[in-house]
Amino acid sequence: ETGVTQSPTHLIKTRGQQVTLRCSSQSGHNTVSWYQQALGQGPQFIFQYYREEENGRGNFPPRFSGLQFPNYSSELNVNALELDDSALYLCASSLGGGQGETQYFGPGTRLLVL
Amino acid sequence: GESVGLHLPTLSVQEGDNSIINCAYSNSASDYFIWYKQESGKGPQFIIDIRSNMDKRQGQRVTVLLNKTVKHLSLQIAATQPGDSAVYFCAETTDSWGKLQFGAGTQVVVTP
């Protein structure tokens, strides 16, 4: 186990709703990255938070937003849910935000949008 | 665009044999490469990494080889076991803040 936890494990929402997913990073890690993994595909980078600031962002619309708290846990918020948002959402924590820092993944939150 | 890709979507291996999973990358600026294993219903699990100033790195039963000339990465698993059945992803980073770019994955099926 990596020590990275995510909640909830599963979630069902309807189109247009909003969702908040949570991630607790491994002890001592100050960086959290979020990924979206569609069925049968590799994870796609959403954004990264380093010491409570967004440190980089992938090709996702503004309705995907996040937060990082002083204890380095993090939230991913998605507004105006669309059917294509159905996916496994993964968070990964690392010791820093730099290249070469190993990212350790949590078990993910499976989101289904109906 | 730049991408990380895998040669084979599915690899069937007999228990006890060695497995080789291949990965091609197209971004010559890639500096750090990682192999992850993902079992059904779980998040990706770190296996081994390698930096661009190396061409080989060994772990427990795993070896990663990097050929920068042809932009190719491989993961070798020795004496494959049923617990090795999973999807394997290679990933690369080029950004200074470590964004991981993943390929689609290779499904490894270990048969008795």
GROMACS .gro file of N, CA, C and O in nm, chain A residues 1-2 31 33 35 37 40-45 48 55-58 88 90 96-108 110, chain B residues 29-32 34 36 38 40-47 49 51 87 89 92-105:
model
  264
    1GLU      N    1   0.085  -0.121   0.000
    1GLU     CA    2   0.000   0.000   0.000
    1GLU      C    3   0.088   0.126   0.000
    1GLU      O    4   0.193   0.132   0.062
    2THR      N    5   0.039   0.229  -0.070
    2THR     CA    6   0.118   0.351  -0.084
    2THR      C    7   0.095   0.450   0.028
    2THR      O    8   0.170   0.546   0.043
   31THR      N    9   0.309   1.720  -0.241
   31THR     CA   10   0.260   1.740  -0.378
   31THR      C   11   0.155   1.636  -0.411
   31THR      O   12   0.174   1.517  -0.383
   33SER      N   13  -0.098   1.515  -0.738
   33SER     CA   14  -0.137   1.525  -0.878
   33SER      C   15  -0.265   1.445  -0.899
   33SER      O   16  -0.282   1.339  -0.838
   35TYR      N   17  -0.531   1.261  -1.183
   35TYR     CA   18  -0.537   1.201  -1.316
   35TYR      C   19  -0.677   1.146  -1.339
   35TYR      O   20  -0.743   1.100  -1.246
   37GLN      N   21  -0.868   0.851  -1.561
   37GLN     CA   22  -0.842   0.730  -1.638
   37GLN      C   23  -0.973   0.676  -1.693
   37GLN      O   24  -1.054   0.620  -1.618
   40GLY      N   25  -0.998   0.134  -2.010
   40GLY     CA   26  -0.912   0.080  -2.114
   40GLY      C   27  -0.803   0.172  -2.161
   40GLY      O   28  -0.733   0.142  -2.259
   41GLN      N   29  -0.785   0.284  -2.091
   41GLN     CA   30  -0.683   0.381  -2.132
   41GLN      C   31  -0.587   0.412  -2.017
   41GLN      O   32  -0.612   0.375  -1.902
   42GLY      N   33  -0.479   0.478  -2.051
   42GLY     CA   34  -0.387   0.523  -1.949
   42GLY      C   35  -0.437   0.649  -1.881
   42GLY      O   36  -0.519   0.721  -1.936
   43PRO      N   37  -0.388   0.676  -1.761
   43PRO     CA   38  -0.429   0.799  -1.691
   43PRO      C   39  -0.387   0.924  -1.768
   43PRO      O   40  -0.280   0.928  -1.828
   44GLN      N   41  -0.475   1.026  -1.760
   44GLN     CA   42  -0.447   1.155  -1.823
   44GLN      C   43  -0.433   1.259  -1.712
   44GLN      O   44  -0.520   1.269  -1.624
   45PHE      N   45  -0.327   1.338  -1.719
   45PHE     CA   46  -0.297   1.437  -1.617
   45PHE      C   47  -0.401   1.550  -1.618
   45PHE      O   48  -0.430   1.607  -1.723
   48GLN      N   49  -0.171   1.951  -1.090
   48GLN     CA   50  -0.086   1.918  -0.977
   48GLN      C   51  -0.088   2.035  -0.877
   48GLN      O   52  -0.090   2.152  -0.917
   55ASN      N   53   0.037   2.384  -0.961
   55ASN     CA   54   0.174   2.383  -1.012
   55ASN      C   55   0.181   2.349  -1.160
   55ASN      O   56   0.287   2.355  -1.220
   56GLY      N   57   0.070   2.312  -1.219
   56GLY     CA   58   0.067   2.273  -1.359
   56GLY      C   59  -0.068   2.216  -1.391
   56GLY      O   60  -0.135   2.162  -1.301
   57ARG      N   61  -0.110   2.222  -1.514
   57ARG     CA   62  -0.242   2.180  -1.553
   57ARG      C   63  -0.238   2.112  -1.689
   57ARG      O   64  -0.166   2.155  -1.778
   58GLY      N   65  -0.314   2.008  -1.703
   58GLY     CA   66  -0.328   1.940  -1.830
   58GLY      C   67  -0.440   1.999  -1.912
   58GLY      O   68  -0.494   2.106  -1.881
   88LEU      N   69  -1.224   0.665  -1.385
   88LEU     CA   70  -1.156   0.646  -1.257
   88LEU      C   71  -1.068   0.768  -1.233
   88LEU      O   72  -0.986   0.803  -1.318
   90LEU      N   73  -0.779   0.934  -1.022
   90LEU     CA   74  -0.665   0.892  -0.940
   90LEU      C   75  -0.591   1.013  -0.886
   90LEU      O   76  -0.574   1.112  -0.957
   96GLY      N   77   0.795   1.600  -0.383
   96GLY     CA   78   0.807   1.736  -0.434
   96GLY      C   79   0.741   1.743  -0.570
   96GLY      O   80   0.693   1.643  -0.623
   97GLY      N   81   0.739   1.860  -0.626
   97GLY     CA   82   0.673   1.878  -0.754
   97GLY      C   83   0.766   1.870  -0.873
   97GLY      O   84   0.727   1.901  -0.984
   98GLY      N   85   0.887   1.825  -0.854
   98GLY     CA   86   0.983   1.827  -0.962
   98GLY      C   87   0.986   1.701  -1.046
   98GLY      O   88   0.937   1.596  -1.006
   99GLN      N   89   1.047   1.713  -1.161
   99GLN     CA   90   1.067   1.597  -1.249
   99GLN      C   91   1.157   1.497  -1.177
   99GLN      O   92   1.256   1.534  -1.116
  100GLY      N   93   1.120   1.372  -1.186
  100GLY     CA   94   1.201   1.271  -1.122
  100GLY      C   95   1.155   1.233  -0.983
  100GLY      O   96   1.212   1.143  -0.923
  101GLU      N   97   1.053   1.301  -0.932
  101GLU     CA   98   0.996   1.264  -0.804
  101GLU      C   99   0.893   1.155  -0.827
  101GLU      O  100   0.796   1.175  -0.900
  102THR      N  101   0.912   1.042  -0.767
  102THR     CA  102   0.821   0.930  -0.787
  102THR      C  103   0.683   0.963  -0.734
  102THR      O  104   0.669   1.013  -0.622
  103GLN      N  105   0.582   0.938  -0.817
  103GLN     CA  106   0.443   0.961  -0.777
  103GLN      C  107   0.380   0.829  -0.736
  103GLN      O  108   0.387   0.731  -0.810
  104TYR      N  109   0.319   0.828  -0.620
  104TYR     CA  110   0.255   0.710  -0.565
  104TYR      C  111   0.104   0.731  -0.568
  104TYR      O  112   0.053   0.830  -0.516
  105PHE      N  113   0.035   0.634  -0.628
  105PHE     CA  114  -0.107   0.650  -0.655
  105PHE      C  115  -0.194   0.590  -0.545
  105PHE      O  116  -0.159   0.489  -0.481
  106GLY      N  117  -0.311   0.653  -0.528
  106GLY     CA  118  -0.415   0.597  -0.445
  106GLY      C  119  -0.499   0.499  -0.526
  106GLY      O  120  -0.475   0.479  -0.645
  107PRO      N  121  -0.601   0.439  -0.462
  107PRO     CA  122  -0.682   0.338  -0.530
  107PRO      C  123  -0.782   0.395  -0.629
  107PRO      O  124  -0.837   0.321  -0.711
  108GLY      N  125  -0.806   0.526  -0.623
  108GLY     CA  126  -0.897   0.589  -0.717
  108GLY      C  127  -1.040   0.599  -0.669
  108GLY      O  128  -1.082   0.529  -0.576
  110ARG      N  129  -1.412   0.578  -0.852
  110ARG     CA  130  -1.484   0.546  -0.976
  110ARG      C  131  -1.608   0.632  -0.983
  110ARG      O  132  -1.696   0.622  -0.899
  143ALA      N  133   1.307   1.487  -2.555
  143ALA     CA  134   1.338   1.562  -2.433
  143ALA      C  135   1.298   1.488  -2.306
  143ALA      O  136   1.326   1.534  -2.195
  144SER      N  137   1.234   1.372  -2.321
  144SER     CA  138   1.194   1.294  -2.203
  144SER      C  139   1.316   1.258  -2.120
  144SER      O  140   1.418   1.213  -2.174
  145ASP      N  141   1.305   1.279  -1.991
  145ASP     CA  142   1.421   1.268  -1.905
  145ASP      C  143   1.406   1.162  -1.797
  145ASP      O  144   1.505   1.121  -1.736
  146TYR      N  145   1.284   1.118  -1.774
  146TYR     CA  146   1.259   1.027  -1.662
  146TYR      C  147   1.146   0.936  -1.703
  146TYR      O  148   1.042   0.982  -1.752
  148ILE      N  149   0.906   0.577  -1.606
  148ILE     CA  150   0.858   0.495  -1.495
  148ILE      C  151   0.771   0.382  -1.550
  148ILE      O  152   0.695   0.403  -1.645
  150TYR      N  153   0.462   0.135  -1.429
  150TYR     CA  154   0.361   0.111  -1.328
  150TYR      C  155   0.287  -0.018  -1.362
  150TYR      O  156   0.268  -0.051  -1.478
  152GLN      N  157  -0.088  -0.199  -1.288
  152GLN     CA  158  -0.222  -0.172  -1.236
  152GLN      C  159  -0.306  -0.298  -1.240
  152GLN      O  160  -0.336  -0.352  -1.346
  154SER      N  161  -0.665  -0.499  -1.150
  154SER     CA  162  -0.805  -0.464  -1.166
  154SER      C  163  -0.862  -0.401  -1.039
  154SER      O  164  -0.847  -0.455  -0.929
  155GLY      N  165  -0.922  -0.284  -1.054
  155GLY     CA  166  -0.985  -0.216  -0.941
  155GLY      C  167  -0.890  -0.142  -0.850
  155GLY      O  168  -0.931  -0.092  -0.744
  156LYS      N  169  -0.763  -0.130  -0.890
  156LYS     CA  170  -0.665  -0.063  -0.805
  156LYS      C  171  -0.596   0.050  -0.881
  156LYS      O  172  -0.605   0.060  -1.003
  157GLY      N  173  -0.527   0.135  -0.806
  157GLY     CA  174  -0.449   0.240  -0.868
  157GLY      C  175  -0.316   0.185  -0.918
  157GLY      O  176  -0.274   0.077  -0.879
  158PRO      N  177  -0.249   0.259  -1.006
  158PRO     CA  178  -0.118   0.215  -1.056
  158PRO      C  179  -0.017   0.203  -0.942
  158PRO      O  180  -0.011   0.288  -0.853
  159GLN      N  181   0.062   0.097  -0.949
  159GLN     CA  182   0.163   0.069  -0.847
  159GLN      C  183   0.301   0.086  -0.909
  159GLN      O  184   0.331   0.026  -1.012
  160PHE      N  185   0.384   0.170  -0.847
  160PHE     CA  186   0.519   0.193  -0.897
  160PHE      C  187   0.599   0.062  -0.898
  160PHE      O  188   0.598  -0.013  -0.800
  161ILE      N  189   0.666   0.036  -1.011
  161ILE     CA  190   0.751  -0.083  -1.021
  161ILE      C  191   0.898  -0.042  -1.019
  161ILE      O  192   0.975  -0.085  -0.934
  163ASP      N  193   1.190   0.278  -1.199
  163ASP     CA  194   1.209   0.396  -1.282
  163ASP      C  195   1.352   0.400  -1.336
  163ASP      O  196   1.440   0.324  -1.292
  165ARG      N  197   1.635   0.703  -1.525
  165ARG     CA  198   1.659   0.837  -1.576
  165ARG      C  199   1.735   0.827  -1.708
  165ARG      O  200   1.798   0.727  -1.738
  201VAL      N  201  -0.225  -0.486  -1.590
  201VAL     CA  202  -0.192  -0.395  -1.700
  201VAL      C  203  -0.067  -0.318  -1.661
  201VAL      O  204  -0.057  -0.268  -1.549
  203PHE      N  205   0.192  -0.005  -1.750
  203PHE     CA  206   0.203   0.123  -1.818
  203PHE      C  207   0.346   0.173  -1.809
  203PHE      O  208   0.409   0.168  -1.703
  206GLU      N  209   0.631   0.878  -1.891
  206GLU     CA  210   0.748   0.962  -1.904
  206GLU      C  211   0.717   1.100  -1.848
  206GLU      O  212   0.601   1.140  -1.839
  207THR      N  213   0.822   1.171  -1.810
  207THR     CA  214   0.806   1.310  -1.772
  207THR      C  215   0.905   1.394  -1.851
  207THR      O  216   1.018   1.353  -1.875
  208THR      N  217   0.858   1.511  -1.892
  208THR     CA  218   0.945   1.606  -1.958
  208THR      C  219   0.935   1.744  -1.893
  208THR      O  220   1.025   1.825  -1.906
  209ASP      N  221   0.824   1.768  -1.825
  209ASP     CA  222   0.804   1.897  -1.762
  209ASP      C  223   0.884   1.908  -1.633
  209ASP      O  224   0.909   1.808  -1.565
  210SER      N  225   0.918   2.028  -1.597
  210SER     CA  226   0.999   2.049  -1.478
  210SER      C  227   0.925   2.012  -1.351
  210SER      O  228   0.985   1.986  -1.248
  211TRP      N  229   0.792   2.008  -1.361
  211TRP     CA  230   0.714   1.977  -1.240
  211TRP      C  231   0.660   1.835  -1.242
  211TRP      O  232   0.574   1.800  -1.164
  212GLY      N  233   0.707   1.751  -1.334
  212GLY     CA  234   0.685   1.609  -1.320
  212GLY      C  235   0.552   1.553  -1.366
  212GLY      O  236   0.511   1.447  -1.319
  213LYS      N  237   0.485   1.622  -1.457
  213LYS     CA  238   0.362   1.568  -1.514
  213LYS      C  239   0.393   1.434  -1.582
  213LYS      O  240   0.485   1.425  -1.663
  214LEU      N  241   0.317   1.330  -1.547
  214LEU     CA  242   0.335   1.199  -1.608
  214LEU      C  243   0.251   1.187  -1.733
  214LEU      O  244   0.132   1.217  -1.732
  215GLN      N  245   0.313   1.139  -1.840
  215GLN     CA  246   0.239   1.111  -1.963
  215GLN      C  247   0.242   0.959  -1.983
  215GLN      O  248   0.349   0.900  -1.999
  216PHE      N  249   0.125   0.898  -1.983
  216PHE     CA  250   0.112   0.753  -1.989
  216PHE      C  251   0.076   0.706  -2.129
  216PHE      O  252   0.008   0.776  -2.204
  217GLY      N  253   0.117   0.583  -2.158
  217GLY     CA  254   0.066   0.515  -2.274
  217GLY      C  255  -0.063   0.443  -2.239
  217GLY      O  256  -0.114   0.452  -2.127
  218ALA      N  257  -0.116   0.366  -2.333
  218ALA     CA  258  -0.245   0.300  -2.315
  218ALA      C  259  -0.235   0.174  -2.229
  218ALA      O  260  -0.334   0.131  -2.174
  219GLY      N  261  -0.117   0.115  -2.218
  219GLY     CA  262  -0.102  -0.002  -2.133
  219GLY      C  263  -0.094  -0.132  -2.209
  219GLY      O  264  -0.143  -0.144  -2.321
   0.00000   0.00000   0.00000
